[in-house]
């Protein structure tokens, strides 16, 4: 009966423009339960948390079908509450919001956010103490840090409301990937994510895989045994999956997989097909950032949908102005939770496009086309740009010969190309040089190398290393 009553779920999940997890956060904050391990381990405490997360997850299963207008109303209310709280609790945001001249008492239009200056990672590095809330107990919060894969590593804080809310969106990701009761979820060579690591809530089993080549074969055999009676759902980096697929093929290891979810680095269409064919299951992309959480995930129709109940996503130009749907620009994110350290109009360092067309899956959540990191673009001496998608399109035509590639920009007009050749039979380097030079345009020098494997950078596979990424120490 409850599942049929949408208004009830909207009420319990978004009462007073806050998710239900906020109210549990208030209990934790007042009673100091979070730092008390004895109380935290009590069955009643855990069951109450589970109930809060269960209700939130059920509400999210309903809200993904809400109309665009209904989602916008929720977002306007959440952003209005966020801005009011940030102005009241944070010295940094009090000053920045005052400069924006937004009337916080009557915030009724998301386009008003454009008046607020974009929050850059360097600003967080320099002004962390001013950004953090003056009135929340920092000892009740969690300090974390980004990996720096988008260019600028920094420390940040998240509160209990942020953490508790993450679980519902994590469940949504696995639901979309076909997770069924009894399946085991495997974290394969990837860092824990908030909302993911509590196995008694999200899944019954977790296996951590070290991202070291020598361990892969042994771990894959362990997974074959683990999945002998139950389906596995794997969560991993794309680069880890490519290595695992190659070893599974070489050693004829069969895994009983339901699906695979990947994040952290990009895969070409040819690489996706290779992984899916090797493991015999569907691959799903997940766009998540360590600092601002679960932004978007891929549906069964292959489109990335923004989690509109968690965040508001803008695509903007270099001046922070919103671009029309369909145009490529910087991905800017505002998340609705995390009073300890609000992320408002935060520059993720990624490039993407918001699409206007409805998705065939029927969900009303906005569709985002992810293009890559800011450093994943070749900027040539004549001003032309090539994205990782552009390069992938070229290399797909050579997929019969090339098993992997890496493009390193040494200078504006000089590229080093690392190629993994499947078979030398029929591959002609001179023809490859001619066609690639024609694709890029005149005046570009190429150096072709044939390493035994594509080298990882910081535990991730970097297919494209641009000159700007090297100069800014983003690799």
PDB file of C-alpha atoms in Angstrom, residues 45-298:
ATOM      1  CA  UNK A  45      20.988   1.436  16.230  1.00  0.00           C
ATOM      2  CA  UNK A  46      21.822  -0.503  13.097  1.00  0.00           C
ATOM      3  CA  UNK A  47      18.217  -1.452  12.429  1.00  0.00           C
ATOM      4  CA  UNK A  48      17.140   2.189  12.733  1.00  0.00           C
ATOM      5  CA  UNK A  49      19.817   3.262  10.274  1.00  0.00           C
ATOM      6  CA  UNK A  50      18.769   0.457   7.935  1.00  0.00           C
ATOM      7  CA  UNK A  51      15.137   1.599   8.137  1.00  0.00           C
ATOM      8  CA  UNK A  52      16.087   5.196   7.283  1.00  0.00           C
ATOM      9  CA  UNK A  53      18.152   4.045   4.279  1.00  0.00           C
ATOM     10  CA  UNK A  54      15.465   1.567   3.154  1.00  0.00           C
ATOM     11  CA  UNK A  55      12.829   4.315   3.114  1.00  0.00           C
ATOM     12  CA  UNK A  56      15.140   6.669   1.235  1.00  0.00           C
ATOM     13  CA  UNK A  57      15.939   3.967  -1.355  1.00  0.00           C
ATOM     14  CA  UNK A  58      12.236   3.222  -1.869  1.00  0.00           C
ATOM     15  CA  UNK A  59      11.494   6.930  -2.313  1.00  0.00           C
ATOM     16  CA  UNK A  60      14.250   7.141  -4.941  1.00  0.00           C
ATOM     17  CA  UNK A  61      12.684   4.255  -6.855  1.00  0.00           C
ATOM     18  CA  UNK A  62       9.566   6.397  -7.118  1.00  0.00           C
ATOM     19  CA  UNK A  63      11.164   9.779  -7.777  1.00  0.00           C
ATOM     20  CA  UNK A  64      13.083   8.592 -10.860  1.00  0.00           C
ATOM     21  CA  UNK A  65       9.696   8.563 -12.648  1.00  0.00           C
ATOM     22  CA  UNK A  66       8.506  12.003 -11.468  1.00  0.00           C
ATOM     23  CA  UNK A  67       7.809  14.650 -14.086  1.00  0.00           C
ATOM     24  CA  UNK A  68      10.494  17.191 -14.868  1.00  0.00           C
ATOM     25  CA  UNK A  69       8.465  19.919 -13.142  1.00  0.00           C
ATOM     26  CA  UNK A  70       8.138  17.856  -9.954  1.00  0.00           C
ATOM     27  CA  UNK A  71      11.880  17.173  -9.875  1.00  0.00           C
ATOM     28  CA  UNK A  72      12.580  20.867 -10.412  1.00  0.00           C
ATOM     29  CA  UNK A  73      10.351  21.777  -7.430  1.00  0.00           C
ATOM     30  CA  UNK A  74      12.330  19.412  -5.218  1.00  0.00           C
ATOM     31  CA  UNK A  75      15.612  20.855  -6.494  1.00  0.00           C
ATOM     32  CA  UNK A  76      14.518  24.482  -5.997  1.00  0.00           C
ATOM     33  CA  UNK A  77      13.481  23.717  -2.405  1.00  0.00           C
ATOM     34  CA  UNK A  78      16.709  21.835  -1.651  1.00  0.00           C
ATOM     35  CA  UNK A  79      18.964  24.498  -3.209  1.00  0.00           C
ATOM     36  CA  UNK A  80      17.099  27.271  -1.368  1.00  0.00           C
ATOM     37  CA  UNK A  81      17.624  25.486   1.967  1.00  0.00           C
ATOM     38  CA  UNK A  82      21.272  24.785   1.043  1.00  0.00           C
ATOM     39  CA  UNK A  83      22.057  28.435   0.259  1.00  0.00           C
ATOM     40  CA  UNK A  84      20.344  29.702   3.420  1.00  0.00           C
ATOM     41  CA  UNK A  85      22.261  27.210   5.554  1.00  0.00           C
ATOM     42  CA  UNK A  86      25.581  27.927   3.852  1.00  0.00           C
ATOM     43  CA  UNK A  87      25.135  31.681   4.338  1.00  0.00           C
ATOM     44  CA  UNK A  88      24.361  31.149   8.014  1.00  0.00           C
ATOM     45  CA  UNK A  89      27.062  28.562   8.830  1.00  0.00           C
ATOM     46  CA  UNK A  90      30.063  29.317   6.596  1.00  0.00           C
ATOM     47  CA  UNK A  91      32.087  32.526   6.533  1.00  0.00           C
ATOM     48  CA  UNK A  92      33.279  31.798   2.981  1.00  0.00           C
ATOM     49  CA  UNK A  93      29.778  31.239   1.620  1.00  0.00           C
ATOM     50  CA  UNK A  94      28.347  34.196   3.530  1.00  0.00           C
ATOM     51  CA  UNK A  95      30.743  36.469   1.648  1.00  0.00           C
ATOM     52  CA  UNK A  96      30.320  34.787  -1.735  1.00  0.00           C
ATOM     53  CA  UNK A  97      26.509  34.675  -1.561  1.00  0.00           C
ATOM     54  CA  UNK A  98      26.414  38.318  -0.472  1.00  0.00           C
ATOM     55  CA  UNK A  99      28.433  39.203  -3.570  1.00  0.00           C
ATOM     56  CA  UNK A 100      25.979  37.256  -5.756  1.00  0.00           C
ATOM     57  CA  UNK A 101      23.112  39.531  -4.579  1.00  0.00           C
ATOM     58  CA  UNK A 102      20.657  36.607  -4.584  1.00  0.00           C
ATOM     59  CA  UNK A 103      17.644  37.140  -2.323  1.00  0.00           C
ATOM     60  CA  UNK A 104      17.863  33.933  -0.285  1.00  0.00           C
ATOM     61  CA  UNK A 105      14.445  34.515   1.300  1.00  0.00           C
ATOM     62  CA  UNK A 106      12.626  34.027  -2.021  1.00  0.00           C
ATOM     63  CA  UNK A 107      14.859  31.647  -3.965  1.00  0.00           C
ATOM     64  CA  UNK A 108      12.520  30.224  -6.627  1.00  0.00           C
ATOM     65  CA  UNK A 109      14.563  29.720  -9.790  1.00  0.00           C
ATOM     66  CA  UNK A 110      17.587  27.461 -10.351  1.00  0.00           C
ATOM     67  CA  UNK A 111      18.903  29.837 -13.020  1.00  0.00           C
ATOM     68  CA  UNK A 112      19.752  32.261 -10.174  1.00  0.00           C
ATOM     69  CA  UNK A 113      22.684  29.988  -9.326  1.00  0.00           C
ATOM     70  CA  UNK A 114      24.475  31.452 -12.331  1.00  0.00           C
ATOM     71  CA  UNK A 115      25.057  34.598 -10.265  1.00  0.00           C
ATOM     72  CA  UNK A 116      27.317  32.622  -7.913  1.00  0.00           C
ATOM     73  CA  UNK A 117      30.971  32.320  -8.854  1.00  0.00           C
ATOM     74  CA  UNK A 118      32.117  28.809  -9.802  1.00  0.00           C
ATOM     75  CA  UNK A 119      33.929  27.036  -6.938  1.00  0.00           C
ATOM     76  CA  UNK A 120      37.367  25.877  -8.097  1.00  0.00           C
ATOM     77  CA  UNK A 121      39.478  23.156  -6.461  1.00  0.00           C
ATOM     78  CA  UNK A 122      42.332  25.607  -5.853  1.00  0.00           C
ATOM     79  CA  UNK A 123      39.985  27.800  -3.804  1.00  0.00           C
ATOM     80  CA  UNK A 124      39.090  24.816  -1.607  1.00  0.00           C
ATOM     81  CA  UNK A 125      42.791  24.114  -1.098  1.00  0.00           C
ATOM     82  CA  UNK A 126      43.457  27.700   0.013  1.00  0.00           C
ATOM     83  CA  UNK A 127      40.235  28.531   1.911  1.00  0.00           C
ATOM     84  CA  UNK A 128      39.260  25.207   3.510  1.00  0.00           C
ATOM     85  CA  UNK A 129      38.972  26.651   7.032  1.00  0.00           C
ATOM     86  CA  UNK A 130      36.667  29.454   5.859  1.00  0.00           C
ATOM     87  CA  UNK A 131      34.483  27.085   3.811  1.00  0.00           C
ATOM     88  CA  UNK A 132      33.918  24.594   6.638  1.00  0.00           C
ATOM     89  CA  UNK A 133      30.883  25.320   8.804  1.00  0.00           C
ATOM     90  CA  UNK A 134      31.630  27.310  11.935  1.00  0.00           C
ATOM     91  CA  UNK A 135      28.788  25.715  13.904  1.00  0.00           C
ATOM     92  CA  UNK A 136      29.098  22.005  13.205  1.00  0.00           C
ATOM     93  CA  UNK A 137      31.342  19.798  15.306  1.00  0.00           C
ATOM     94  CA  UNK A 138      34.098  18.742  12.923  1.00  0.00           C
ATOM     95  CA  UNK A 139      34.953  15.736  15.108  1.00  0.00           C
ATOM     96  CA  UNK A 140      31.566  14.228  14.171  1.00  0.00           C
ATOM     97  CA  UNK A 141      32.451  14.422  10.476  1.00  0.00           C
ATOM     98  CA  UNK A 142      34.755  12.496   8.184  1.00  0.00           C
ATOM     99  CA  UNK A 143      37.838  13.975   6.544  1.00  0.00           C
ATOM    100  CA  UNK A 144      38.618  12.605   3.084  1.00  0.00           C
ATOM    101  CA  UNK A 145      40.704  13.584   0.071  1.00  0.00           C
ATOM    102  CA  UNK A 146      40.490  13.442  -3.701  1.00  0.00           C
ATOM    103  CA  UNK A 147      42.924  11.444  -5.831  1.00  0.00           C
ATOM    104  CA  UNK A 148      43.871  14.417  -7.982  1.00  0.00           C
ATOM    105  CA  UNK A 149      42.929  12.626 -11.213  1.00  0.00           C
ATOM    106  CA  UNK A 150      41.221  15.810 -12.432  1.00  0.00           C
ATOM    107  CA  UNK A 151      44.274  17.929 -11.676  1.00  0.00           C
ATOM    108  CA  UNK A 152      44.124  19.284  -8.108  1.00  0.00           C
ATOM    109  CA  UNK A 153      44.078  16.975  -5.057  1.00  0.00           C
ATOM    110  CA  UNK A 154      42.608  18.451  -1.866  1.00  0.00           C
ATOM    111  CA  UNK A 155      41.151  17.519   1.523  1.00  0.00           C
ATOM    112  CA  UNK A 156      37.470  17.931   2.342  1.00  0.00           C
ATOM    113  CA  UNK A 157      34.907  17.056   5.040  1.00  0.00           C
ATOM    114  CA  UNK A 158      31.588  15.220   4.819  1.00  0.00           C
ATOM    115  CA  UNK A 159      28.916  14.857   7.493  1.00  0.00           C
ATOM    116  CA  UNK A 160      26.608  12.013   8.499  1.00  0.00           C
ATOM    117  CA  UNK A 161      23.703  13.264   6.398  1.00  0.00           C
ATOM    118  CA  UNK A 162      25.888  13.083   3.289  1.00  0.00           C
ATOM    119  CA  UNK A 163      27.055   9.579   4.150  1.00  0.00           C
ATOM    120  CA  UNK A 164      23.604   8.201   4.986  1.00  0.00           C
ATOM    121  CA  UNK A 165      22.063   9.711   1.849  1.00  0.00           C
ATOM    122  CA  UNK A 166      24.774   8.073  -0.296  1.00  0.00           C
ATOM    123  CA  UNK A 167      23.450   4.580   0.405  1.00  0.00           C
ATOM    124  CA  UNK A 168      20.146   5.123  -1.400  1.00  0.00           C
ATOM    125  CA  UNK A 169      21.873   6.334  -4.554  1.00  0.00           C
ATOM    126  CA  UNK A 170      24.362   3.486  -4.423  1.00  0.00           C
ATOM    127  CA  UNK A 171      21.433   1.077  -4.286  1.00  0.00           C
ATOM    128  CA  UNK A 172      19.913   2.801  -7.317  1.00  0.00           C
ATOM    129  CA  UNK A 173      23.126   2.183  -9.282  1.00  0.00           C
ATOM    130  CA  UNK A 174      23.126  -1.534  -8.497  1.00  0.00           C
ATOM    131  CA  UNK A 175      19.370  -1.820  -9.105  1.00  0.00           C
ATOM    132  CA  UNK A 176      19.836  -0.399 -12.593  1.00  0.00           C
ATOM    133  CA  UNK A 177      22.661  -2.874 -13.200  1.00  0.00           C
ATOM    134  CA  UNK A 178      20.287  -5.758 -12.466  1.00  0.00           C
ATOM    135  CA  UNK A 179      21.325  -6.624  -8.908  1.00  0.00           C
ATOM    136  CA  UNK A 180      19.072  -9.268  -7.356  1.00  0.00           C
ATOM    137  CA  UNK A 181      18.682 -10.492  -3.805  1.00  0.00           C
ATOM    138  CA  UNK A 182      21.391 -13.042  -3.068  1.00  0.00           C
ATOM    139  CA  UNK A 183      23.910 -11.638  -5.576  1.00  0.00           C
ATOM    140  CA  UNK A 184      27.392 -10.886  -4.276  1.00  0.00           C
ATOM    141  CA  UNK A 185      29.017  -7.530  -4.986  1.00  0.00           C
ATOM    142  CA  UNK A 186      32.752  -7.445  -5.607  1.00  0.00           C
ATOM    143  CA  UNK A 187      34.889  -4.322  -5.333  1.00  0.00           C
ATOM    144  CA  UNK A 188      37.613  -4.994  -7.894  1.00  0.00           C
ATOM    145  CA  UNK A 189      40.779  -2.899  -7.497  1.00  0.00           C
ATOM    146  CA  UNK A 190      38.911   0.310  -6.605  1.00  0.00           C
ATOM    147  CA  UNK A 191      38.747   2.526  -3.513  1.00  0.00           C
ATOM    148  CA  UNK A 192      35.751   2.323  -1.190  1.00  0.00           C
ATOM    149  CA  UNK A 193      32.972   4.777  -1.967  1.00  0.00           C
ATOM    150  CA  UNK A 194      30.665   6.417   0.559  1.00  0.00           C
ATOM    151  CA  UNK A 195      27.387   4.540   0.634  1.00  0.00           C
ATOM    152  CA  UNK A 196      29.076   1.425  -0.711  1.00  0.00           C
ATOM    153  CA  UNK A 197      31.344  -0.137   1.911  1.00  0.00           C
ATOM    154  CA  UNK A 198      28.685  -1.187   4.485  1.00  0.00           C
ATOM    155  CA  UNK A 199      28.110  -4.750   3.323  1.00  0.00           C
ATOM    156  CA  UNK A 200      25.244  -5.453   5.732  1.00  0.00           C
ATOM    157  CA  UNK A 201      23.225  -2.731   3.992  1.00  0.00           C
ATOM    158  CA  UNK A 202      24.280  -2.767   0.344  1.00  0.00           C
ATOM    159  CA  UNK A 203      25.327  -6.368  -0.254  1.00  0.00           C
ATOM    160  CA  UNK A 204      26.164  -9.578   1.539  1.00  0.00           C
ATOM    161  CA  UNK A 205      29.756  -9.985   0.351  1.00  0.00           C
ATOM    162  CA  UNK A 206      32.725  -7.828  -0.574  1.00  0.00           C
ATOM    163  CA  UNK A 207      36.037  -8.966  -2.029  1.00  0.00           C
ATOM    164  CA  UNK A 208      38.800  -6.364  -2.342  1.00  0.00           C
ATOM    165  CA  UNK A 209      41.154  -6.908  -5.261  1.00  0.00           C
ATOM    166  CA  UNK A 210      44.634  -5.360  -5.217  1.00  0.00           C
ATOM    167  CA  UNK A 211      45.380  -3.452  -8.385  1.00  0.00           C
ATOM    168  CA  UNK A 212      48.636  -5.381  -8.921  1.00  0.00           C
ATOM    169  CA  UNK A 213      49.114  -7.489 -12.064  1.00  0.00           C
ATOM    170  CA  UNK A 214      50.656 -10.446 -10.232  1.00  0.00           C
ATOM    171  CA  UNK A 215      47.556 -10.778  -8.044  1.00  0.00           C
ATOM    172  CA  UNK A 216      44.981 -10.780 -10.822  1.00  0.00           C
ATOM    173  CA  UNK A 217      45.089 -14.419 -11.871  1.00  0.00           C
ATOM    174  CA  UNK A 218      44.849 -15.686  -8.294  1.00  0.00           C
ATOM    175  CA  UNK A 219      42.044 -13.271  -7.462  1.00  0.00           C
ATOM    176  CA  UNK A 220      40.108 -14.151 -10.600  1.00  0.00           C
ATOM    177  CA  UNK A 221      40.255 -17.817  -9.634  1.00  0.00           C
ATOM    178  CA  UNK A 222      38.981 -16.844  -6.165  1.00  0.00           C
ATOM    179  CA  UNK A 223      36.077 -15.062  -7.816  1.00  0.00           C
ATOM    180  CA  UNK A 224      35.321 -18.106  -9.931  1.00  0.00           C
ATOM    181  CA  UNK A 225      34.938 -20.085  -6.706  1.00  0.00           C
ATOM    182  CA  UNK A 226      32.994 -17.271  -4.976  1.00  0.00           C
ATOM    183  CA  UNK A 227      30.505 -17.120  -7.838  1.00  0.00           C
ATOM    184  CA  UNK A 228      30.066 -20.872  -8.191  1.00  0.00           C
ATOM    185  CA  UNK A 229      26.645 -20.772  -6.514  1.00  0.00           C
ATOM    186  CA  UNK A 230      25.606 -17.122  -6.817  1.00  0.00           C
ATOM    187  CA  UNK A 231      25.821 -14.365  -9.386  1.00  0.00           C
ATOM    188  CA  UNK A 232      28.433 -11.636  -8.901  1.00  0.00           C
ATOM    189  CA  UNK A 233      28.096  -7.915  -9.607  1.00  0.00           C
ATOM    190  CA  UNK A 234      31.530  -6.320 -10.082  1.00  0.00           C
ATOM    191  CA  UNK A 235      32.385  -2.683  -9.341  1.00  0.00           C
ATOM    192  CA  UNK A 236      35.738  -1.582 -10.783  1.00  0.00           C
ATOM    193  CA  UNK A 237      37.898   0.832 -12.747  1.00  0.00           C
ATOM    194  CA  UNK A 238      37.748   0.378 -16.499  1.00  0.00           C
ATOM    195  CA  UNK A 239      41.520  -0.178 -16.643  1.00  0.00           C
ATOM    196  CA  UNK A 240      41.322  -2.973 -14.050  1.00  0.00           C
ATOM    197  CA  UNK A 241      38.615  -4.670 -16.098  1.00  0.00           C
ATOM    198  CA  UNK A 242      40.752  -4.607 -19.243  1.00  0.00           C
ATOM    199  CA  UNK A 243      43.602  -6.347 -17.415  1.00  0.00           C
ATOM    200  CA  UNK A 244      41.227  -8.859 -15.867  1.00  0.00           C
ATOM    201  CA  UNK A 245      39.614  -9.613 -19.240  1.00  0.00           C
ATOM    202  CA  UNK A 246      42.987 -10.282 -20.844  1.00  0.00           C
ATOM    203  CA  UNK A 247      44.016 -12.640 -18.023  1.00  0.00           C
ATOM    204  CA  UNK A 248      40.644 -14.388 -17.956  1.00  0.00           C
ATOM    205  CA  UNK A 249      40.953 -15.078 -21.687  1.00  0.00           C
ATOM    206  CA  UNK A 250      44.549 -16.244 -21.414  1.00  0.00           C
ATOM    207  CA  UNK A 251      43.884 -18.585 -18.488  1.00  0.00           C
ATOM    208  CA  UNK A 252      40.360 -19.606 -19.576  1.00  0.00           C
ATOM    209  CA  UNK A 253      38.794 -18.403 -16.318  1.00  0.00           C
ATOM    210  CA  UNK A 254      34.999 -18.243 -16.329  1.00  0.00           C
ATOM    211  CA  UNK A 255      33.125 -15.989 -13.901  1.00  0.00           C
ATOM    212  CA  UNK A 256      29.443 -16.157 -12.992  1.00  0.00           C
ATOM    213  CA  UNK A 257      28.629 -12.454 -13.408  1.00  0.00           C
ATOM    214  CA  UNK A 258      25.291 -10.670 -13.358  1.00  0.00           C
ATOM    215  CA  UNK A 259      26.771  -7.359 -14.549  1.00  0.00           C
ATOM    216  CA  UNK A 260      29.764  -5.036 -14.240  1.00  0.00           C
ATOM    217  CA  UNK A 261      29.763  -1.394 -13.123  1.00  0.00           C
ATOM    218  CA  UNK A 262      32.820   0.683 -13.928  1.00  0.00           C
ATOM    219  CA  UNK A 263      33.929   4.166 -12.923  1.00  0.00           C
ATOM    220  CA  UNK A 264      37.028   6.326 -12.635  1.00  0.00           C
ATOM    221  CA  UNK A 265      38.403   6.129 -16.180  1.00  0.00           C
ATOM    222  CA  UNK A 266      37.005   5.944 -19.680  1.00  0.00           C
ATOM    223  CA  UNK A 267      36.546   2.962 -21.981  1.00  0.00           C
ATOM    224  CA  UNK A 268      36.183   3.040 -25.746  1.00  0.00           C
ATOM    225  CA  UNK A 269      33.245   1.219 -27.356  1.00  0.00           C
ATOM    226  CA  UNK A 270      35.638  -1.447 -28.626  1.00  0.00           C
ATOM    227  CA  UNK A 271      37.035  -1.987 -25.114  1.00  0.00           C
ATOM    228  CA  UNK A 272      33.531  -2.232 -23.677  1.00  0.00           C
ATOM    229  CA  UNK A 273      32.658  -4.912 -26.222  1.00  0.00           C
ATOM    230  CA  UNK A 274      35.843  -6.824 -25.365  1.00  0.00           C
ATOM    231  CA  UNK A 275      35.013  -6.870 -21.648  1.00  0.00           C
ATOM    232  CA  UNK A 276      31.363  -7.778 -22.208  1.00  0.00           C
ATOM    233  CA  UNK A 277      32.261 -10.605 -24.587  1.00  0.00           C
ATOM    234  CA  UNK A 278      34.928 -11.948 -22.221  1.00  0.00           C
ATOM    235  CA  UNK A 279      32.720 -12.052 -19.135  1.00  0.00           C
ATOM    236  CA  UNK A 280      29.394 -12.637 -20.870  1.00  0.00           C
ATOM    237  CA  UNK A 281      27.483  -9.836 -19.146  1.00  0.00           C
ATOM    238  CA  UNK A 282      26.403  -6.213 -19.539  1.00  0.00           C
ATOM    239  CA  UNK A 283      28.700  -3.310 -18.639  1.00  0.00           C
ATOM    240  CA  UNK A 284      27.297  -0.158 -16.939  1.00  0.00           C
ATOM    241  CA  UNK A 285      29.054   3.182 -16.554  1.00  0.00           C
ATOM    242  CA  UNK A 286      28.871   5.178 -13.333  1.00  0.00           C
ATOM    243  CA  UNK A 287      29.918   8.835 -13.080  1.00  0.00           C
ATOM    244  CA  UNK A 288      31.010   9.494  -9.512  1.00  0.00           C
ATOM    245  CA  UNK A 289      33.486  11.811  -7.817  1.00  0.00           C
ATOM    246  CA  UNK A 290      35.136  11.212  -4.474  1.00  0.00           C
ATOM    247  CA  UNK A 291      34.138  14.670  -3.223  1.00  0.00           C
ATOM    248  CA  UNK A 292      30.597  15.157  -4.573  1.00  0.00           C
ATOM    249  CA  UNK A 293      29.469  11.528  -4.666  1.00  0.00           C
ATOM    250  CA  UNK A 294      27.173   9.657  -7.050  1.00  0.00           C
ATOM    251  CA  UNK A 295      26.405  12.098  -9.877  1.00  0.00           C
ATOM    252  CA  UNK A 296      25.006   9.867 -12.640  1.00  0.00           C
ATOM    253  CA  UNK A 297      24.740   6.248 -13.779  1.00  0.00           C
ATOM    254  CA  UNK A 298      23.936   4.319 -16.938  1.00  0.00           C
TER     255      UNK A 298
END
